[in-house]
Amino acid sequence: MIIESICPKCGEINNVEHKGEDLLFVTCNNKHIYDHIVIPYSRTGGIKDDRRKKLEEMIVEKKFHRMSDKSTICLLIFENGYEIEGRSTVRDMTDFRTIIGKDKAYEQALKKAMVALGAYLV
């Protein structure tokens, strides 16, 4: 299956072959290397990592806002009052996809939360 992956450094949209992996390492056309966590659109399938599951259980609210024709922000609010944001953007507004933008912003916020709230996940 081919999936779209957006480079967090330059906004380049890359078509990547996905063979069922949970994590892909992608090199964009501008030679940036980044990791892409694969989340199925139907969140019912697949087994989640225990730390990720704990972290998602701590979320009390998710807010998404489309900031412009190219950018989306996700704000995660946790039960301990901590707030973490993630953002996604594309270089060209014709490449913008709402669902992908929300997923990318959510993933970035989760990555930041994993670092910031790691002590809670032990």
Short mmCIF file of the C-alpha atoms (twelve columns), coordinates in Angstrom:
data_MODEL
# 
_entry.id   MODEL 
# 
loop_
_atom_site.group_PDB 
_atom_site.id 
_atom_site.type_symbol 
_atom_site.label_atom_id 
_atom_site.label_alt_id 
_atom_site.label_comp_id 
_atom_site.label_asym_id 
_atom_site.label_seq_id 
_atom_site.Cartn_x 
_atom_site.Cartn_y 
_atom_site.Cartn_z 
_atom_site.pdbx_PDB_model_num 
ATOM 1   C CA . MET A 1   0.000   0.000  0.000  1 
ATOM 2   C CA . ILE A 2   1.245   3.524  -0.756 1 
ATOM 3   C CA . ILE A 3   0.670   6.158  1.943  1 
ATOM 4   C CA . GLU A 4   1.350   9.893  2.032  1 
ATOM 5   C CA . SER A 5   3.957   11.103 4.505  1 
ATOM 6   C CA . ILE A 6   4.687   14.769 5.154  1 
ATOM 7   C CA . CYS A 7   8.260   15.792 5.964  1 
ATOM 8   C CA . PRO A 8   8.199   17.788 9.230  1 
ATOM 9   C CA . LYS A 9   11.216  19.861 8.117  1 
ATOM 10  C CA . CYS A 10  10.180  21.039 4.656  1 
ATOM 11  C CA . GLY A 11  6.523   20.013 4.224  1 
ATOM 12  C CA . GLU A 12  7.298   17.792 1.228  1 
ATOM 13  C CA . ILE A 13  4.623   15.146 0.652  1 
ATOM 14  C CA . ASN A 14  6.192   11.757 0.026  1 
ATOM 15  C CA . ASN A 15  4.506   8.640  -1.276 1 
ATOM 16  C CA . VAL A 16  5.873   5.782  0.805  1 
ATOM 17  C CA . GLU A 17  5.348   2.061  0.431  1 
ATOM 18  C CA . HIS A 18  3.813   0.643  3.594  1 
ATOM 19  C CA . LYS A 19  4.061   -3.088 4.244  1 
ATOM 20  C CA . GLY A 20  2.411   -3.209 7.659  1 
ATOM 21  C CA . GLU A 21  5.180   -1.609 9.724  1 
ATOM 22  C CA . ASP A 22  4.276   0.589  12.700 1 
ATOM 23  C CA . LEU A 23  7.215   2.914  12.083 1 
ATOM 24  C CA . LEU A 24  8.718   3.964  8.768  1 
ATOM 25  C CA . PHE A 25  11.960  5.846  8.179  1 
ATOM 26  C CA . VAL A 26  11.444  8.210  5.277  1 
ATOM 27  C CA . THR A 27  13.868  10.265 3.200  1 
ATOM 28  C CA . CYS A 28  12.105  13.137 1.438  1 
ATOM 29  C CA . ASN A 29  13.092  14.577 -1.925 1 
ATOM 30  C CA . ASN A 30  15.087  17.256 -0.085 1 
ATOM 31  C CA . LYS A 31  17.169  14.526 1.645  1 
ATOM 32  C CA . HIS A 32  15.635  15.004 5.113  1 
ATOM 33  C CA . ILE A 33  15.337  11.744 7.064  1 
ATOM 34  C CA . TYR A 34  12.469  11.413 9.526  1 
ATOM 35  C CA . ASP A 35  10.334  8.754  11.175 1 
ATOM 36  C CA . HIS A 36  6.675   8.269  10.311 1 
ATOM 37  C CA . ILE A 37  4.439   6.511  12.823 1 
ATOM 38  C CA . VAL A 38  1.682   4.676  11.003 1 
ATOM 39  C CA . ILE A 39  -1.794  4.923  12.521 1 
ATOM 40  C CA . PRO A 40  -4.609  3.189  10.692 1 
ATOM 41  C CA . TYR A 41  -7.563  5.425  9.849  1 
ATOM 42  C CA . SER A 42  -9.779  2.861  11.516 1 
ATOM 43  C CA . ARG A 43  -8.340  3.004  15.001 1 
ATOM 44  C CA . THR A 44  -10.001 -0.269 15.901 1 
ATOM 45  C CA . GLY A 45  -7.343  -2.445 14.323 1 
ATOM 46  C CA . GLY A 46  -3.875  -3.253 15.574 1 
ATOM 47  C CA . ILE A 47  -2.341  -3.502 19.015 1 
ATOM 48  C CA . LYS A 48  -0.957  -0.319 20.504 1 
ATOM 49  C CA . ASP A 49  2.220   0.021  22.459 1 
ATOM 50  C CA . ASP A 50  1.476   0.045  26.239 1 
ATOM 51  C CA . ARG A 51  3.100   3.445  26.817 1 
ATOM 52  C CA . ARG A 52  1.161   4.984  23.963 1 
ATOM 53  C CA . LYS A 53  -2.069  3.502  25.292 1 
ATOM 54  C CA . LYS A 54  -1.374  4.899  28.789 1 
ATOM 55  C CA . LEU A 55  -0.588  8.296  27.328 1 
ATOM 56  C CA . GLU A 56  -3.771  8.361  25.268 1 
ATOM 57  C CA . GLU A 57  -5.795  7.387  28.352 1 
ATOM 58  C CA . MET A 58  -4.395  10.465 30.136 1 
ATOM 59  C CA . ILE A 59  -5.791  12.813 27.456 1 
ATOM 60  C CA . VAL A 60  -8.960  14.588 28.575 1 
ATOM 61  C CA . GLU A 61  -9.379  16.792 25.522 1 
ATOM 62  C CA . LYS A 62  -8.079  17.079 21.943 1 
ATOM 63  C CA . LYS A 63  -8.504  20.327 20.041 1 
ATOM 64  C CA . PHE A 64  -7.729  20.788 16.365 1 
ATOM 65  C CA . HIS A 65  -7.561  24.090 14.550 1 
ATOM 66  C CA . ARG A 66  -6.756  24.799 10.925 1 
ATOM 67  C CA . MET A 67  -4.496  27.827 11.213 1 
ATOM 68  C CA . SER A 68  -4.200  28.599 7.490  1 
ATOM 69  C CA . ASP A 69  -4.595  26.988 4.082  1 
ATOM 70  C CA . LYS A 70  -1.458  24.955 4.873  1 
ATOM 71  C CA . SER A 71  -1.300  24.393 8.642  1 
ATOM 72  C CA . THR A 72  -3.124  22.475 11.374 1 
ATOM 73  C CA . ILE A 73  -2.517  22.566 15.131 1 
ATOM 74  C CA . CYS A 74  -3.475  19.899 17.658 1 
ATOM 75  C CA . LEU A 75  -3.661  20.736 21.362 1 
ATOM 76  C CA . LEU A 76  -3.721  17.832 23.807 1 
ATOM 77  C CA . ILE A 77  -4.894  18.530 27.339 1 
ATOM 78  C CA . PHE A 78  -3.965  15.918 29.945 1 
ATOM 79  C CA . GLU A 79  -5.623  14.971 33.227 1 
ATOM 80  C CA . ASN A 80  -2.718  16.515 35.181 1 
ATOM 81  C CA . GLY A 81  -3.400  19.888 33.491 1 
ATOM 82  C CA . TYR A 82  -0.411  19.677 31.152 1 
ATOM 83  C CA . GLU A 83  -0.999  20.973 27.614 1 
ATOM 84  C CA . ILE A 84  1.070   20.008 24.589 1 
ATOM 85  C CA . GLU A 85  0.684   21.129 21.000 1 
ATOM 86  C CA . GLY A 86  1.709   19.597 17.729 1 
ATOM 87  C CA . ARG A 87  1.499   21.094 14.283 1 
ATOM 88  C CA . SER A 88  1.589   20.017 10.689 1 
ATOM 89  C CA . THR A 89  2.075   22.047 7.572  1 
ATOM 90  C CA . VAL A 90  2.626   21.593 3.868  1 
ATOM 91  C CA . ARG A 91  4.650   23.756 1.513  1 
ATOM 92  C CA . ASP A 92  1.858   24.235 -1.031 1 
ATOM 93  C CA . MET A 93  -1.814  24.667 -0.114 1 
ATOM 94  C CA . THR A 94  -2.880  22.380 -2.973 1 
ATOM 95  C CA . ASP A 95  -1.187  19.519 -1.084 1 
ATOM 96  C CA . PHE A 96  -3.228  20.093 2.097  1 
ATOM 97  C CA . ARG A 97  -5.390  17.160 3.280  1 
ATOM 98  C CA . THR A 98  -7.454  17.760 6.434  1 
ATOM 99  C CA . ILE A 99  -7.351  14.200 7.761  1 
ATOM 100 C CA . ILE A 100 -3.625  13.812 7.176  1 
ATOM 101 C CA . GLY A 101 -2.958  17.242 8.700  1 
ATOM 102 C CA . LYS A 102 -4.865  16.333 11.848 1 
ATOM 103 C CA . ASP A 103 -3.139  12.934 12.108 1 
ATOM 104 C CA . LYS A 104 0.318   14.493 11.670 1 
ATOM 105 C CA . ALA A 105 -0.356  17.258 14.216 1 
ATOM 106 C CA . TYR A 106 -1.722  14.677 16.682 1 
ATOM 107 C CA . GLU A 107 1.315   12.429 16.179 1 
ATOM 108 C CA . GLN A 108 3.707   15.314 16.739 1 
ATOM 109 C CA . ALA A 109 1.876   16.290 19.944 1 
ATOM 110 C CA . LEU A 110 1.987   12.660 21.147 1 
ATOM 111 C CA . LYS A 111 5.731   12.480 20.483 1 
ATOM 112 C CA . LYS A 112 6.293   15.627 22.539 1 
ATOM 113 C CA . ALA A 113 4.033   14.269 25.286 1 
ATOM 114 C CA . MET A 114 5.918   10.955 25.317 1 
ATOM 115 C CA . VAL A 115 9.083   12.900 26.180 1 
ATOM 116 C CA . ALA A 116 7.507   15.381 28.586 1 
ATOM 117 C CA . LEU A 117 5.295   12.896 30.439 1 
ATOM 118 C CA . GLY A 118 7.545   9.829  30.193 1 
ATOM 119 C CA . ALA A 119 7.767   9.499  33.969 1 
ATOM 120 C CA . TYR A 120 4.009   8.915  34.118 1 
ATOM 121 C CA . LEU A 121 4.251   6.028  31.674 1 
ATOM 122 C CA . VAL A 122 6.494   3.685  33.654 1 
# 
